[in-house]
Short mmCIF file of C-alpha atoms in Angstrom, two decimals:
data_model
loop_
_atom_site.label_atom_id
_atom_site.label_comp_id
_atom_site.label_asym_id
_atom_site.label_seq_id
_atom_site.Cartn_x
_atom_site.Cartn_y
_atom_site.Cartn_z
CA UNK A 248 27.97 21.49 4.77
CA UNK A 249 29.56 18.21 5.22
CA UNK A 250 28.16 16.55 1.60
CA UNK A 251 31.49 14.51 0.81
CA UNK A 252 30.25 12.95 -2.15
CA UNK A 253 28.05 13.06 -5.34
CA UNK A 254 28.10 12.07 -8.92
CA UNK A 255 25.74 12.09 -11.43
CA UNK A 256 25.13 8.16 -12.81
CA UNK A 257 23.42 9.41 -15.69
CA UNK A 258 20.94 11.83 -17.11
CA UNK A 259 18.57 11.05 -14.56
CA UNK A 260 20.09 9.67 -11.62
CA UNK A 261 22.69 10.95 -8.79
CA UNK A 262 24.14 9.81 -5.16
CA UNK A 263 25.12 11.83 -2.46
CA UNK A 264 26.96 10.77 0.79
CA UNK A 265 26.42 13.00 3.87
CA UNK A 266 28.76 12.85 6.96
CA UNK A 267 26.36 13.41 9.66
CA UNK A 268 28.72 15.72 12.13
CA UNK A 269 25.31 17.90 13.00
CA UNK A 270 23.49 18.12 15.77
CA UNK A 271 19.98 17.17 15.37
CA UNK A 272 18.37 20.41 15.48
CA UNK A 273 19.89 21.27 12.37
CA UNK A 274 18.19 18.40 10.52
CA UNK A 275 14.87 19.02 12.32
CA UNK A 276 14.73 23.23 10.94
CA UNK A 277 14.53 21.56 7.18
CA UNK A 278 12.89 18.10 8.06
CA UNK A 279 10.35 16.12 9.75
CA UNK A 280 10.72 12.34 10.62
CA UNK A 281 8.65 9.88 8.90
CA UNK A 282 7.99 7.70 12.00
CA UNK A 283 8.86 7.55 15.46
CA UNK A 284 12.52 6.51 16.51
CA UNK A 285 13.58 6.63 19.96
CA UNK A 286 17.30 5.38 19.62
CA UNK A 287 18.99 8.70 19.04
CA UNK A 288 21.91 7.47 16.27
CA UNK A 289 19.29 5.82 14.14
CA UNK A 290 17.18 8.70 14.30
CA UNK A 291 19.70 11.17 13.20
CA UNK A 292 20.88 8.83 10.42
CA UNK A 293 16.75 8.66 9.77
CA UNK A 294 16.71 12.44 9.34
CA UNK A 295 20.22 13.05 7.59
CA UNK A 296 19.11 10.82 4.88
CA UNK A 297 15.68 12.71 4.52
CA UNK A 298 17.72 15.77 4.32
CA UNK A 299 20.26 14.71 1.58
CA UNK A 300 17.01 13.49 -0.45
CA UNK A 301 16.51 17.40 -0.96
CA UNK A 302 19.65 18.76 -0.66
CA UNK A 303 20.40 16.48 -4.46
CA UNK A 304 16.45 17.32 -5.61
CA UNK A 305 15.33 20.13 -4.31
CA UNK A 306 11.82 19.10 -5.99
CA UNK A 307 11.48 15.82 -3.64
CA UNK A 308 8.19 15.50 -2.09
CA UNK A 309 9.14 14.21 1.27
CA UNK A 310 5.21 14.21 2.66
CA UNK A 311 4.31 11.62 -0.04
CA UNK A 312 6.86 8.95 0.86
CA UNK A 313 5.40 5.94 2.17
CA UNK A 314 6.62 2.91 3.53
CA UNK A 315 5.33 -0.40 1.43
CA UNK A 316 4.37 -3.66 2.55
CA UNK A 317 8.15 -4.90 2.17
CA UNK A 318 9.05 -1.92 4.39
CA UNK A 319 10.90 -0.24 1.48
CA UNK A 320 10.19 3.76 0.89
CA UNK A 321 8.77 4.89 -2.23
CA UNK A 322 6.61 7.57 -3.31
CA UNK A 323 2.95 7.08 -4.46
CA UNK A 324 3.09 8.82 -8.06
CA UNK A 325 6.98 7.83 -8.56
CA UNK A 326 7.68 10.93 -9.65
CA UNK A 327 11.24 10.00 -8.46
CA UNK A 328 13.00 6.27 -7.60
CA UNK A 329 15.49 6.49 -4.45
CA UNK A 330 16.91 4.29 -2.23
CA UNK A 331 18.81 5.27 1.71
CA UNK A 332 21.45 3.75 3.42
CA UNK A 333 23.21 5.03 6.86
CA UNK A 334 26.01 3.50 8.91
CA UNK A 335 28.33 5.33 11.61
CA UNK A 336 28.17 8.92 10.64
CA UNK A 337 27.11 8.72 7.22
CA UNK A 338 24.06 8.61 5.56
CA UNK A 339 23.81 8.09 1.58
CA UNK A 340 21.09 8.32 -0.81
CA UNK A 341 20.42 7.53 -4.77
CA UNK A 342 17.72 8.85 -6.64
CA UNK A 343 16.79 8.57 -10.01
CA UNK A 344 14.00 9.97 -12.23
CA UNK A 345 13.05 6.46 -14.48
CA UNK A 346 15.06 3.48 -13.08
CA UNK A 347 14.62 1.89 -10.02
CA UNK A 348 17.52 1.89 -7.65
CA UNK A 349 19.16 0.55 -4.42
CA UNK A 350 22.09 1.58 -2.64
CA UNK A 351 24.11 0.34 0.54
CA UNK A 352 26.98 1.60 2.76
CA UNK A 353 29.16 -1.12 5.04
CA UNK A 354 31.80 -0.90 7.40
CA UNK A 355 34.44 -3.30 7.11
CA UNK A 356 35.15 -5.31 10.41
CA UNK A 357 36.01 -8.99 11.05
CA UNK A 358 32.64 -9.24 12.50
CA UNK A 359 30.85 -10.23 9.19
CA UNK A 360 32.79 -13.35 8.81
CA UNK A 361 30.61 -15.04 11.72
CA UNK A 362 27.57 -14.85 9.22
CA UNK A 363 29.20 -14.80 6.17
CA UNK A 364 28.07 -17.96 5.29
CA UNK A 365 24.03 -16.83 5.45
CA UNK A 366 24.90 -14.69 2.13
CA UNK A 367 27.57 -16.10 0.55
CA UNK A 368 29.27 -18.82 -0.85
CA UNK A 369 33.11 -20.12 -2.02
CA UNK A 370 32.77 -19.15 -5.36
CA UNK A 371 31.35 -15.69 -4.50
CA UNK A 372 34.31 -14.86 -1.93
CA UNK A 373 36.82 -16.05 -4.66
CA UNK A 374 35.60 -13.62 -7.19
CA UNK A 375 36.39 -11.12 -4.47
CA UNK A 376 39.37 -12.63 -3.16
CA UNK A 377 40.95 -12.65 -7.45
CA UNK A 378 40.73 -8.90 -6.66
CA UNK A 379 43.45 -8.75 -4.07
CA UNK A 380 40.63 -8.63 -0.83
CA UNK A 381 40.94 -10.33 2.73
CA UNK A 382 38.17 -12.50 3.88
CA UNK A 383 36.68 -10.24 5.96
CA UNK A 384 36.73 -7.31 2.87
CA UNK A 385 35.52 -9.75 0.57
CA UNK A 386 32.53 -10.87 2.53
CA UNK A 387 31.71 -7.12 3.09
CA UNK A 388 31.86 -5.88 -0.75
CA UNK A 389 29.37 -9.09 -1.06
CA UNK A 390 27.11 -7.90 1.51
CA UNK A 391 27.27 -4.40 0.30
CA UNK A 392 26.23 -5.46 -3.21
CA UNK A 393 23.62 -7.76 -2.22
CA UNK A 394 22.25 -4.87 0.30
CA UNK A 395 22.28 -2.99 -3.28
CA UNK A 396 20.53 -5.46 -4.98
CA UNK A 397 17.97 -6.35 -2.12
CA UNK A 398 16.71 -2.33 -1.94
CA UNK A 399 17.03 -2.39 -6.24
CA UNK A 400 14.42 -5.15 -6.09
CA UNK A 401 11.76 -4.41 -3.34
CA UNK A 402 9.67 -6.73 -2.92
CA UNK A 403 10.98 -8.80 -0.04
CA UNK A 404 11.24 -12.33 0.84
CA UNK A 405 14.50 -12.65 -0.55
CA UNK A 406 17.32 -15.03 0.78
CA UNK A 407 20.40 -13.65 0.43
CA UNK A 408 22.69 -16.45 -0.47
CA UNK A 409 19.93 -18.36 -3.01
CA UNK A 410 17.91 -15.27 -4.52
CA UNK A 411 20.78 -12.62 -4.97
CA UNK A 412 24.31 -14.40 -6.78
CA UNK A 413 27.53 -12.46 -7.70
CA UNK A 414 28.12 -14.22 -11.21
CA UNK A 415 31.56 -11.99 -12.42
CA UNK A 416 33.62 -8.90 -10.88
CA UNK A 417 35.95 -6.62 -12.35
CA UNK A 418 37.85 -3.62 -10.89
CA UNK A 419 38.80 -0.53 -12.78
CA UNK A 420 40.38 1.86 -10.77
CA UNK A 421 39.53 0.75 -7.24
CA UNK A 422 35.74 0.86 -8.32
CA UNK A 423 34.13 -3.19 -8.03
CA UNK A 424 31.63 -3.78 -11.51
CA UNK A 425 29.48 -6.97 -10.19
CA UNK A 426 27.42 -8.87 -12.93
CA UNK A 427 24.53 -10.03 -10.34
CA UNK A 428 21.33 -12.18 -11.18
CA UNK A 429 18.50 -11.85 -8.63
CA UNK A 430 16.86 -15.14 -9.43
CA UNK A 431 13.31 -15.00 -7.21
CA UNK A 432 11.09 -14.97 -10.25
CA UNK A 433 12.10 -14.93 -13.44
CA UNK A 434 16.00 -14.70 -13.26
CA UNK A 435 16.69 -10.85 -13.77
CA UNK A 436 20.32 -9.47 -14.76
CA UNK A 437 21.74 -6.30 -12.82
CA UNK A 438 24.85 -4.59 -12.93
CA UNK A 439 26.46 -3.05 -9.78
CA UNK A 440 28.82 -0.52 -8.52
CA UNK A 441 30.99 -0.55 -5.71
CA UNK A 442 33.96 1.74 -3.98
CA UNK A 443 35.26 3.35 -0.87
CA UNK A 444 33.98 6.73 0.44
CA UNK A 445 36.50 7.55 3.35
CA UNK A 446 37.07 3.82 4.17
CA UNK A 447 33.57 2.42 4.36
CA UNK A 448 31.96 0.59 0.95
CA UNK A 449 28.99 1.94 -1.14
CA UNK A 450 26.84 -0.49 -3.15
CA UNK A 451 24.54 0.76 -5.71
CA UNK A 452 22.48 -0.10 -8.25
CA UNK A 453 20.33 1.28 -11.21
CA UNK A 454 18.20 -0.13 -13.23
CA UNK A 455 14.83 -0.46 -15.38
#
């Protein structure tokens, strides 16, 4: 059972990181899809993260999920907060049982830095860059934690480069601590997490 990582944030809250080597049969036995995909990666990813949702909480009511407005999944009574992400062959989840929480996985490739500048700014990629990071990691840890942050918040209509800002980083141990403000409303203060799970970033976030 390929579940390569999980930690417990706090009392309440866990993530779990799934390498999807499965064939989708196996999924399907435990599972059911909540809509329609016909592009066969992204509908193994779609199940994989479904799965991982119970394999950390058993107790997850997967028929009460719904998709909101936004088009982020919740459940109607949130009786639990949880946020997926999938890229490649991994899918990751976060759930909590009283905060609200987002979570993001990214690939690093050189790609990102033909759009970096739809996200991000100078100062943002030198907080990243006082850390020892290339460009092209810099502008994904960004993305990663503003991928976080976007899922955290929920409601949509968010630009990434004015709405979501990276005020302060720190490292501890090759883990990223982000001081973020997501500044749509009413300017709102969020901390995030970031490290490597077998080379590709995870974002998350966790908060009331």
């Amino acid at each position: 059972m390929p579940l390569v990582f999980q930690q417990d944030i706090n009392e309440g809250a866990k993530i779990g990181v799934w390498e999807i080597t499965e064939e989708e049969g196996f999924f399907l036995a435990s599972v059911k899809p909540l809509f329609d995909i016909s592009h066969p990666l992204k509908r193994i990813q779609h199940l994989a993260g479904r799965y991982l949702l119970q394999t950390l909480e058993p107790a997850f009511p997967l028929g009460d999920v719904v998709i909101t407005p936004s088009g982020k999944p919740v459940l109607q009574n949130n009786q639990f907060h949880f946020s997926i992400t999938h890229t490649d062959q991994f899918a990751a989840v976060i759930i909590s049982e009283n905060e609200s929480v987002g979570i993001d996985l990214e690939r690093t490739t050189d790609k990102i830095l033909r759009i970096s500048g739809k996200f991000t700014d100078k100062k943002e990629t030198n907080l990243l860059a006082t850390l020892g990071y290339s460009d092209a990691e810099s502008a994904t840890i960004i993305w990663n934690i503003k991928e976080a942050l976007f899922k955290w918040y929920g409601a949509g209509g968010i630009d990434f480069r004015r709405h979501l800002q990276i005020e302060s980083v720190m490292q501890q141990e090759g883990v990223v601590i982000a001081d973020c403000v997501v500044s749509k409303e009413a300017p709102l203060s969020i901390r995030s997490i970031s490290f490597q799970i077998q080379g590709i970033w995870l974002s998350y976030v966790c908060s009331m």
